[in-house]
Coordinates of N, CA and C in Angstrom, one line a residue:
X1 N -59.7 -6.6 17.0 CA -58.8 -6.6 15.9 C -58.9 -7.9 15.1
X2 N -59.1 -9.0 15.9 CA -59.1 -10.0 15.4 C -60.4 -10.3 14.8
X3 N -61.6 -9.9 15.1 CA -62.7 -10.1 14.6 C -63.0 -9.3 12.7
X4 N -62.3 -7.5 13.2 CA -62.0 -7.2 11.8 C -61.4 -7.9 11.2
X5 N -60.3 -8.3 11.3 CA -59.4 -8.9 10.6 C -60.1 -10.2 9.4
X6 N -60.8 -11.0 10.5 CA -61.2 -11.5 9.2 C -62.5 -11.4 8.8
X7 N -63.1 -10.4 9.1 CA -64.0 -9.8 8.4 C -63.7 -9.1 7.4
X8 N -62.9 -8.3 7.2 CA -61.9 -7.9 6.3 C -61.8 -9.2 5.2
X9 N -61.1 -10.0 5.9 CA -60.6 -10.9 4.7 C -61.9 -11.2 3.4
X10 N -63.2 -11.4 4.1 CA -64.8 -11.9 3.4 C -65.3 -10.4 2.6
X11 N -65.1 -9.7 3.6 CA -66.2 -8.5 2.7 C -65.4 -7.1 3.5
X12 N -64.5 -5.9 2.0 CA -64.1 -5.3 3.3 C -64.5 -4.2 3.8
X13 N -65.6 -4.1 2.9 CA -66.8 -2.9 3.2 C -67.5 -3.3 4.6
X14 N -67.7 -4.1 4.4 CA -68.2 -4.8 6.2 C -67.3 -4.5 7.3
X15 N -66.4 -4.7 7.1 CA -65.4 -4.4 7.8 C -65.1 -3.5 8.5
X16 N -65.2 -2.2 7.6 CA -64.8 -0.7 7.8 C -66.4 -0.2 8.6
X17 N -67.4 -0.4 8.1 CA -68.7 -0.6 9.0 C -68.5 -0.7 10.3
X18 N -68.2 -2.1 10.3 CA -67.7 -3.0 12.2 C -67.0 -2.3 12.8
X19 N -65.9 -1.3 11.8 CA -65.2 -0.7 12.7 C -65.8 0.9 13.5
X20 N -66.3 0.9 12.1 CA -67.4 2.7 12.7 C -67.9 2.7 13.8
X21 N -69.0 1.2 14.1 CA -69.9 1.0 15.0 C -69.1 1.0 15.9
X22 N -68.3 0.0 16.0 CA -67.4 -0.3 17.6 C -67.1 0.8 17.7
X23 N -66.4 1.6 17.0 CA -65.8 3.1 17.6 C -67.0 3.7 18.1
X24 N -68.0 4.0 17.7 CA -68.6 4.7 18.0 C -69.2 4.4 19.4
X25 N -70.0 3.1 19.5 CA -70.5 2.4 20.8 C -69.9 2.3 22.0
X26 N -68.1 2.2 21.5 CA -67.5 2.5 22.5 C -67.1 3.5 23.0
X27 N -66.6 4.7 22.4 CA -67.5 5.8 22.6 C -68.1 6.2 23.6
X28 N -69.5 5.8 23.1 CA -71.0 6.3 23.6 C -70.7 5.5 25.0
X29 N -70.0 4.7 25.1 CA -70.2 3.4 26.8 C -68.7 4.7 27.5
X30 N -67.6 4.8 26.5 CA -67.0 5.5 27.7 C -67.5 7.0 28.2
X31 N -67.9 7.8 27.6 CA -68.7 9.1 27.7 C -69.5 9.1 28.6
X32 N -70.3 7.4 28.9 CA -71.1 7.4 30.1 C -70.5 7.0 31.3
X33 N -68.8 7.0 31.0 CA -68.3 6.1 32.2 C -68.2 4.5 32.2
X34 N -69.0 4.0 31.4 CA -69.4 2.5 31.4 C -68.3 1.8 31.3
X35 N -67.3 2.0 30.5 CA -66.4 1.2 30.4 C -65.0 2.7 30.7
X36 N -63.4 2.2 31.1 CA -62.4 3.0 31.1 C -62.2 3.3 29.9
X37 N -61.7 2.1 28.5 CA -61.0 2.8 27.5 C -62.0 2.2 26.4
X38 N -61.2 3.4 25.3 CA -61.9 2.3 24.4 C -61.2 1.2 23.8
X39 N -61.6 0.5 23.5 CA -60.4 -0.3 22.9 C -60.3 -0.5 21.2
X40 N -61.2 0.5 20.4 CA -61.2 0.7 19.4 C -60.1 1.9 18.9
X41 N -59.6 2.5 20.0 CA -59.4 4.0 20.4 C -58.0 4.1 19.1
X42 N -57.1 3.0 19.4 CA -56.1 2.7 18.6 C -55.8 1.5 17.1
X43 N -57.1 1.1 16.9 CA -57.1 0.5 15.8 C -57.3 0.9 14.7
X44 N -56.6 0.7 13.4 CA -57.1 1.4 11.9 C -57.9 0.9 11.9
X45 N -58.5 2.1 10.4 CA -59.8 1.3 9.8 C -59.4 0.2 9.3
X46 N -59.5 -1.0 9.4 CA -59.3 -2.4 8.4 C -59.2 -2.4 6.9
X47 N -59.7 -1.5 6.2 CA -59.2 -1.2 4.4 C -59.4 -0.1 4.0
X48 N -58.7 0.4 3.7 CA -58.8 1.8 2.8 C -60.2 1.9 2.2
X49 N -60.9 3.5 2.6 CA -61.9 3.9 2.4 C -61.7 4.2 0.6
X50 N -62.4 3.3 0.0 CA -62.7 3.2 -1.7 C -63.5 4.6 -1.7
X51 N -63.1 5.3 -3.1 CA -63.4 6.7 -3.5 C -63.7 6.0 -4.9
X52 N -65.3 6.5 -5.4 CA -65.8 6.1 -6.5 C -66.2 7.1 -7.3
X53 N -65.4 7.3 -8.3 CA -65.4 8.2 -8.9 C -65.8 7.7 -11.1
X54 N -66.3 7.0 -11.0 CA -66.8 6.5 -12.0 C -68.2 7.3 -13.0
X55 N -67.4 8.1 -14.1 CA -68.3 9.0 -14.5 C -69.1 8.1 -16.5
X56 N -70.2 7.9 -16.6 CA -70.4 7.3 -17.6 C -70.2 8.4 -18.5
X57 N -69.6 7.6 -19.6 CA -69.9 8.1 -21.3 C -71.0 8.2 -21.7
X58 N -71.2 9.3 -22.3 CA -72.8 9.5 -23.1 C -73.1 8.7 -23.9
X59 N -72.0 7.7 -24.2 CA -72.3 6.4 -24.7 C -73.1 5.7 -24.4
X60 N -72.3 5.2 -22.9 CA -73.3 4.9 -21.7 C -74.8 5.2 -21.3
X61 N -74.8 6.8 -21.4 CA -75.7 7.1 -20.6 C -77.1 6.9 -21.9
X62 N -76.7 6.6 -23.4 CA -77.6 6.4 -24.1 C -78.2 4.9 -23.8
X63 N -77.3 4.4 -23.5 CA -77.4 2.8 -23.7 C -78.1 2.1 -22.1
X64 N -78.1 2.9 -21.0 CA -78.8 2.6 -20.2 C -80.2 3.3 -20.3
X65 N -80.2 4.6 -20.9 CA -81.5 4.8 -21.1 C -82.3 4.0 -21.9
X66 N -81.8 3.4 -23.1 CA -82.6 3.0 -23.6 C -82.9 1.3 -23.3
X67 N -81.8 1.1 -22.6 CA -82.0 -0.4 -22.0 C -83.2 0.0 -20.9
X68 N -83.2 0.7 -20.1 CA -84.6 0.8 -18.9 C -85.8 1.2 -19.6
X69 N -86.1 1.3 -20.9 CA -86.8 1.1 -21.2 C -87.9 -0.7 -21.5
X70 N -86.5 -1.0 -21.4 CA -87.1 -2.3 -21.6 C -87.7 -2.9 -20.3
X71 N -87.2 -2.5 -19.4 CA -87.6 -2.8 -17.8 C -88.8 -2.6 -17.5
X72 N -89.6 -1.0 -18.0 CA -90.9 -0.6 -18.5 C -91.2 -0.6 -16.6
X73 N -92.2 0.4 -16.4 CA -92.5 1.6 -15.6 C -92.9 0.5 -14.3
X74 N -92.6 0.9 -13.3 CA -91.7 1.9 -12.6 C -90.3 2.4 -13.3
X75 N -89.7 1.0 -13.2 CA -88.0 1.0 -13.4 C -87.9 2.1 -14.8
X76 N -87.8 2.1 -15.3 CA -87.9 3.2 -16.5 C -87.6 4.5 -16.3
X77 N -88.8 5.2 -15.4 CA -89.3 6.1 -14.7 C -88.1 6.5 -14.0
X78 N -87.9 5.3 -13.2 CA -86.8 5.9 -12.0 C -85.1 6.1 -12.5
X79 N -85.4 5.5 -13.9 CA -83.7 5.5 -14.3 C -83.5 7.1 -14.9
X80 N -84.8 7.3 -15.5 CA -85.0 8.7 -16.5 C -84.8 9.5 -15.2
X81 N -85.8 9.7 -14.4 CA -85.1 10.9 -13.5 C -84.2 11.2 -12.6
X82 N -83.4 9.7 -12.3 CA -82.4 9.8 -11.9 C -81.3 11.0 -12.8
X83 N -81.6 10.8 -13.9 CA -80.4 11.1 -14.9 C -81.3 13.0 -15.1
X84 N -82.3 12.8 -15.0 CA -83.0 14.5 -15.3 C -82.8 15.2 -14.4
X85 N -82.8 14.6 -12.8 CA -82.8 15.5 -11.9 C -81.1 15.3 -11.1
X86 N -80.2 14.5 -11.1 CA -79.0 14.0 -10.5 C -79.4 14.1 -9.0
X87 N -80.7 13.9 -8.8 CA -81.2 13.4 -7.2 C -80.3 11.7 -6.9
X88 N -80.6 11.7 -5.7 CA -79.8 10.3 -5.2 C -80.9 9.5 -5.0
X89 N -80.9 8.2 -5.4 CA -81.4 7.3 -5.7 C -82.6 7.3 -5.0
X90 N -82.6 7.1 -3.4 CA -83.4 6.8 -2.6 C -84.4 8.1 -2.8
X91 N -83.8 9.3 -2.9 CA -84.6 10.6 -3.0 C -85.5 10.2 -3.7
X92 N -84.8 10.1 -5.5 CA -86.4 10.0 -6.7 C -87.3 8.7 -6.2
X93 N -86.5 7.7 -5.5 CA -87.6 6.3 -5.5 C -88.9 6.7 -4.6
X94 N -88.1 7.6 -3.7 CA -89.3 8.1 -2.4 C -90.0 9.1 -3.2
X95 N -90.2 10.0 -4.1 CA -90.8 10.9 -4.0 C -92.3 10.9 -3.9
X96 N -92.7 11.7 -3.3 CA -94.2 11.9 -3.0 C -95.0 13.1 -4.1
X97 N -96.4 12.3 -4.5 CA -96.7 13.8 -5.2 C -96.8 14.9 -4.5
X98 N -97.5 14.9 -3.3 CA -97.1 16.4 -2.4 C -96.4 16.9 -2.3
X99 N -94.6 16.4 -2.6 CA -93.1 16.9 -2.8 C -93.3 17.9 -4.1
X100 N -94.3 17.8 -5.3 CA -94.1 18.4 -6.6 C -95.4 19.9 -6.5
X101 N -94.9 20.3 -6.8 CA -96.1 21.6 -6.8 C -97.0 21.6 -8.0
X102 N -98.2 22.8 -8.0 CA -98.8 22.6 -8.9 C -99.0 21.9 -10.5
X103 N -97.8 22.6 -11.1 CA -97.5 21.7 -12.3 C -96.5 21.5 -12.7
X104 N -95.5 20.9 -11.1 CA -94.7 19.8 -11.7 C -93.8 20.2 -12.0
X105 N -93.4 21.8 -11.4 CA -92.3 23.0 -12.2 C -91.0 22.8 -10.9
X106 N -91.9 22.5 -10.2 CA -90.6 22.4 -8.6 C -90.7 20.9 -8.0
X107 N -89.7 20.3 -7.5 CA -89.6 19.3 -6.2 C -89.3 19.6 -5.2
X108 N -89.9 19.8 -4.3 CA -89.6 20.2 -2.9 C -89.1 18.7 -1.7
X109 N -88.1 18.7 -1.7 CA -87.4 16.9 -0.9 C -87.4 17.8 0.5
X110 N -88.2 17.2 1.5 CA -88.3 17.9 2.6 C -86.8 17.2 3.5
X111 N -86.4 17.4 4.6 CA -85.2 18.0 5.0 C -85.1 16.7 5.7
X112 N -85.9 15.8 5.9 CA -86.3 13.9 6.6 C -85.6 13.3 5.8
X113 N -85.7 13.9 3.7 CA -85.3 12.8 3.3 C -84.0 13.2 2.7
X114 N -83.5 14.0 2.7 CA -82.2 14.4 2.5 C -80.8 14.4 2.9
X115 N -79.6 13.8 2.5 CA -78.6 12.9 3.3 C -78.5 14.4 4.1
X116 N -78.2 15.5 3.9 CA -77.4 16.4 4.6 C -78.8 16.9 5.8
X117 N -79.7 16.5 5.9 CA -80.7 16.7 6.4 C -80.9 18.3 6.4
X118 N -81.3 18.8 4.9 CA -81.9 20.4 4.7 C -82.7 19.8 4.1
X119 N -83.8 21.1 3.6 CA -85.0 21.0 2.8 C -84.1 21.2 1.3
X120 N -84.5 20.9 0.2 CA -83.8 21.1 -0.7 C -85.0 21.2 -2.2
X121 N -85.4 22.7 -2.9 CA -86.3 22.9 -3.5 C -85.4 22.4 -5.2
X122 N -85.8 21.6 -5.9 CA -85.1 21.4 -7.6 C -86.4 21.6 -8.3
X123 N -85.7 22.9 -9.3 CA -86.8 23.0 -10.3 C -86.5 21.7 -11.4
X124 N -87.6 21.5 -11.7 CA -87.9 20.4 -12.7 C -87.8 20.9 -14.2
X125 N -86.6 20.2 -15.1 CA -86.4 20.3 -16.2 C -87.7 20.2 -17.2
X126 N -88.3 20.7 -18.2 CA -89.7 19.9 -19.2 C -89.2 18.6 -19.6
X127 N -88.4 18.0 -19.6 CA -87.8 16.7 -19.8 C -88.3 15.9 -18.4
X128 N -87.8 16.3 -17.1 CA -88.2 15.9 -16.1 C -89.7 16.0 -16.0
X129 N -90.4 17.0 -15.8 CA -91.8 17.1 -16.0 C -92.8 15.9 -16.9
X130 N -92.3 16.3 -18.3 CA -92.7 15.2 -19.2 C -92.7 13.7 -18.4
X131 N -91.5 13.4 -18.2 CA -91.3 11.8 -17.5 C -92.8 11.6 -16.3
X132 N -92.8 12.7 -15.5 CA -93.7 12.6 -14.5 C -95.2 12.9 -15.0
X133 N -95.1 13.9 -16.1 CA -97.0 14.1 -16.3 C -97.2 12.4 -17.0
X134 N -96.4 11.6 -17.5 CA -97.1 10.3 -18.1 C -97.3 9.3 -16.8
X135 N -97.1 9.4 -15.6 CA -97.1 8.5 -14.3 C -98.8 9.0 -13.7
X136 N -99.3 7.7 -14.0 CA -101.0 7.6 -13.4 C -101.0 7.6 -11.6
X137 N -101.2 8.6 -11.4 CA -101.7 8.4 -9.7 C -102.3 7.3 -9.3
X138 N -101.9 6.7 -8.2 CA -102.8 5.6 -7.8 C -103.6 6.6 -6.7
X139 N -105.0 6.0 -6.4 CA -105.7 6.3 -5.7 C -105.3 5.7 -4.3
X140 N -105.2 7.0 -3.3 CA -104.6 6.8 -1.8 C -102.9 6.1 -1.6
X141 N -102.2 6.4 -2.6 CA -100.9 5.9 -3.0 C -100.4 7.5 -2.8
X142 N -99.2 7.9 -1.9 CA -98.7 8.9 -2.2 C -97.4 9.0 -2.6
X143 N -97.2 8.2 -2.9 CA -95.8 7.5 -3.5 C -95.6 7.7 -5.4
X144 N -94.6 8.5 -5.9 CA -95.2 8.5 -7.6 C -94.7 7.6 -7.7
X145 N -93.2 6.8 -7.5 CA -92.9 5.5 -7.9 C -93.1 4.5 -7.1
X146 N -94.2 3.3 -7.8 CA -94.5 2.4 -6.5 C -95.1 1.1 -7.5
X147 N -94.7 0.2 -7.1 CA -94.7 -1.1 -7.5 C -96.5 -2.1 -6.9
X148 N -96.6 -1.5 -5.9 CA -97.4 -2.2 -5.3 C -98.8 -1.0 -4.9
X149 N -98.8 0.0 -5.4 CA -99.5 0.9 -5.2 C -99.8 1.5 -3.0
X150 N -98.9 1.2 -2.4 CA -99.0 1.3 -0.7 C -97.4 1.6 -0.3
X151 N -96.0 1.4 -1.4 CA -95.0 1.7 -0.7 C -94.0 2.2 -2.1
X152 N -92.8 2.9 -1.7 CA -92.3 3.5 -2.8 C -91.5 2.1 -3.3
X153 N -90.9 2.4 -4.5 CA -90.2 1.1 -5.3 C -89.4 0.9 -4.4
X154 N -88.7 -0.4 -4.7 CA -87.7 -1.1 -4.1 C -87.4 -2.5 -5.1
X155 N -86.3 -2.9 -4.4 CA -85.7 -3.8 -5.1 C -84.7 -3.5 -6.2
X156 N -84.2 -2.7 -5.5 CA -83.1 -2.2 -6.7 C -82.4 -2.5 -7.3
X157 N -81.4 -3.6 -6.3 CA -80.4 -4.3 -6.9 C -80.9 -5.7 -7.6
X158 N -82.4 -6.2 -7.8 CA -82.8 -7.1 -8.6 C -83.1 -5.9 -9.7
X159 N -83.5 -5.1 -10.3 CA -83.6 -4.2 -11.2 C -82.0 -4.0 -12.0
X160 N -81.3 -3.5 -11.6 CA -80.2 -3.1 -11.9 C -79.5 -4.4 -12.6
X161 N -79.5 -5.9 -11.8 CA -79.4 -6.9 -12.3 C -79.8 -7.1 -13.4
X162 N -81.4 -7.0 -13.6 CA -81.8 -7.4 -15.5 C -81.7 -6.6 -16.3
X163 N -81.3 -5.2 -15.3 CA -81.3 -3.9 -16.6 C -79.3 -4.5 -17.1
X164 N -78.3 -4.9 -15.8 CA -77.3 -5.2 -17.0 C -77.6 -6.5 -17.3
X165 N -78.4 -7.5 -17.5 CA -78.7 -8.6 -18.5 C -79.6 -7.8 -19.8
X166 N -80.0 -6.6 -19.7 CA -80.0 -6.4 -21.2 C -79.1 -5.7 -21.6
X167 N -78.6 -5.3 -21.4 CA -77.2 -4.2 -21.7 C -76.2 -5.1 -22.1
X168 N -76.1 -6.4 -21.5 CA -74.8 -7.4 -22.1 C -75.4 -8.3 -22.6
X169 N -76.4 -8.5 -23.4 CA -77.1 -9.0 -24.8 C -77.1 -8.2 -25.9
X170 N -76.8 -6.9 -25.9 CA -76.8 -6.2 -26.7 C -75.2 -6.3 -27.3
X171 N -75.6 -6.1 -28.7 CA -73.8 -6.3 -29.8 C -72.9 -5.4 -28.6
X172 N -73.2 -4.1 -28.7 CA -72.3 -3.7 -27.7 C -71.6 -4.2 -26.4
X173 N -71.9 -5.5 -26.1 CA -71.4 -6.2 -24.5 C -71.9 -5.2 -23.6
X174 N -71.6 -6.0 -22.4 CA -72.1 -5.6 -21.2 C -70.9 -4.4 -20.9
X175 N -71.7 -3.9 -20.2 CA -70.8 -2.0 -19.5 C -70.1 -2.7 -18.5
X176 N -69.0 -1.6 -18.1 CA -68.0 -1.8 -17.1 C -69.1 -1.4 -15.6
X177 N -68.5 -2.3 -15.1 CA -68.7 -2.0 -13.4 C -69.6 -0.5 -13.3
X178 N -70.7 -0.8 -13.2 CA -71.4 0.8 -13.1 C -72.7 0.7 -11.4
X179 N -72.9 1.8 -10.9 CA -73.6 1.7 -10.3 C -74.8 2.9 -9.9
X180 N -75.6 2.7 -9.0 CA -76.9 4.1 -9.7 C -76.3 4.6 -9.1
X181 N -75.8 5.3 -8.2 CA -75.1 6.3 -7.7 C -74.3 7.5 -8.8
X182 N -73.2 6.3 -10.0 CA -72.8 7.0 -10.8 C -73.2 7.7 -11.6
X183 N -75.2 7.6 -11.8 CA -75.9 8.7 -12.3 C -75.6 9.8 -12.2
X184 N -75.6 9.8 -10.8 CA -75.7 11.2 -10.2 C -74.5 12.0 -10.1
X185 N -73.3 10.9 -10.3 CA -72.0 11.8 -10.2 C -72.6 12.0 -11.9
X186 N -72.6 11.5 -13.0 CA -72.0 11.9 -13.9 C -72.8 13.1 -14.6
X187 N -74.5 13.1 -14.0 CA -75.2 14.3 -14.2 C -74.1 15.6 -13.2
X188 N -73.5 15.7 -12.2 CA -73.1 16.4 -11.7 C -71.7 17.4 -12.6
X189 N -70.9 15.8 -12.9 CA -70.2 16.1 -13.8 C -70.1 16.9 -15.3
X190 N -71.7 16.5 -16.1 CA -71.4 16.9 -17.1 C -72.1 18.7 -16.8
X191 N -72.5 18.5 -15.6 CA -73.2 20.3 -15.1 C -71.8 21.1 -15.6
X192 N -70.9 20.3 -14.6 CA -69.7 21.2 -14.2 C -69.1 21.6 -15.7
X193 N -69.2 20.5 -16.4 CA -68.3 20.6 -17.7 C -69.4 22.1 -18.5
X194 N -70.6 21.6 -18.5 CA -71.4 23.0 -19.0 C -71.1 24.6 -18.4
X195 N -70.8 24.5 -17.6 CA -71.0 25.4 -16.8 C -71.8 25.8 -16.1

């Protein structure tokens, strides 16, 4: 308790983590007998589980498209199809061309890389397509987004950083508190609002 505690105080997403793990490990030790109790058995989570519900304005969603432009390809690439496909981050950065079929009409995310662990087939918008027919294959790279031509992009949160250093140079100031995840709620969102 006391270890959460001030872990808590520093960071309190850490916190609520330290507490999963210990529950869990302890757990896994009494299940084997290893230990009598748990001693996590009776402790809260250390901070209230944060619900992010942050949906951008089409305001927004102009103003970061056209700001990752400026970022220029990979990063570009991966902001556009975040927003074409409402895939989760890690999905589009990973994608592989053997995930796309012939021409680029389907994504097939095999069931490894998917949080709920299914296979999950998304047809590709011509908006989505387009983004992907201008991406040059690397040779023995099976990665479409890839920085170094041998591993998929990364570095996200250095990206996300200069994409909001151009977004709060621009007359319009910098955007409120946003994160890539919110893509995908707010592509989800404006589905729902379509119908």
């Amino acid at each position: 308790a006391d270890v959460l505690a001030a872990t808590a105080d520093r960071a309190p997403h850490v916190a609520n983590a330290q507490h999963a793990t210990l529950r869990q490990m302890f757990n896994w030790l009494s299940e084997r007998h290893l230990v009598e109790t748990n001693p996590c058995a009776k402790i809260r989570r250390p901070t209230p589980a944060s619900v992010r519900d942050r949906v951008l304005s089409n305001d927004e969603v102009r103003r970061i498209w056209q700001a990752a432009d400026q970022l220029g390809h990979p990063w570009s690439t991966l902001i556009q199809l975040l927003f074409l496909t409402g895939q989760r981050l890690n999905e589009v950065a990973r994608m592989e061309w053997a995930e796309l079929n012939a021409r680029a009409t389907e994504w097939a995310i095999p069931a490894h890389r998917t949080k709920n662990k299914r296979p999950h087939i998304l047809p590709l918008s011509d908006a989505a397509r387009d983004v992907i027919g201008q991406i040059a294959k690397i040779e023995g790279c099976p990665f479409v987004l890839t920085t170094n031509g041998k591993t998929p992009i990364s570095g996200f949160s250095k990206a996300k950083a200069r994409l909001d250093q151009i977004l709060a140079s621009e007359a319009a100031g910098p955007l409120p508190a946003w994160r890539f995840h919110d893509l995908r709620r707010t592509v989800a969102t404006g589905m729902a609002r379509a119908g």
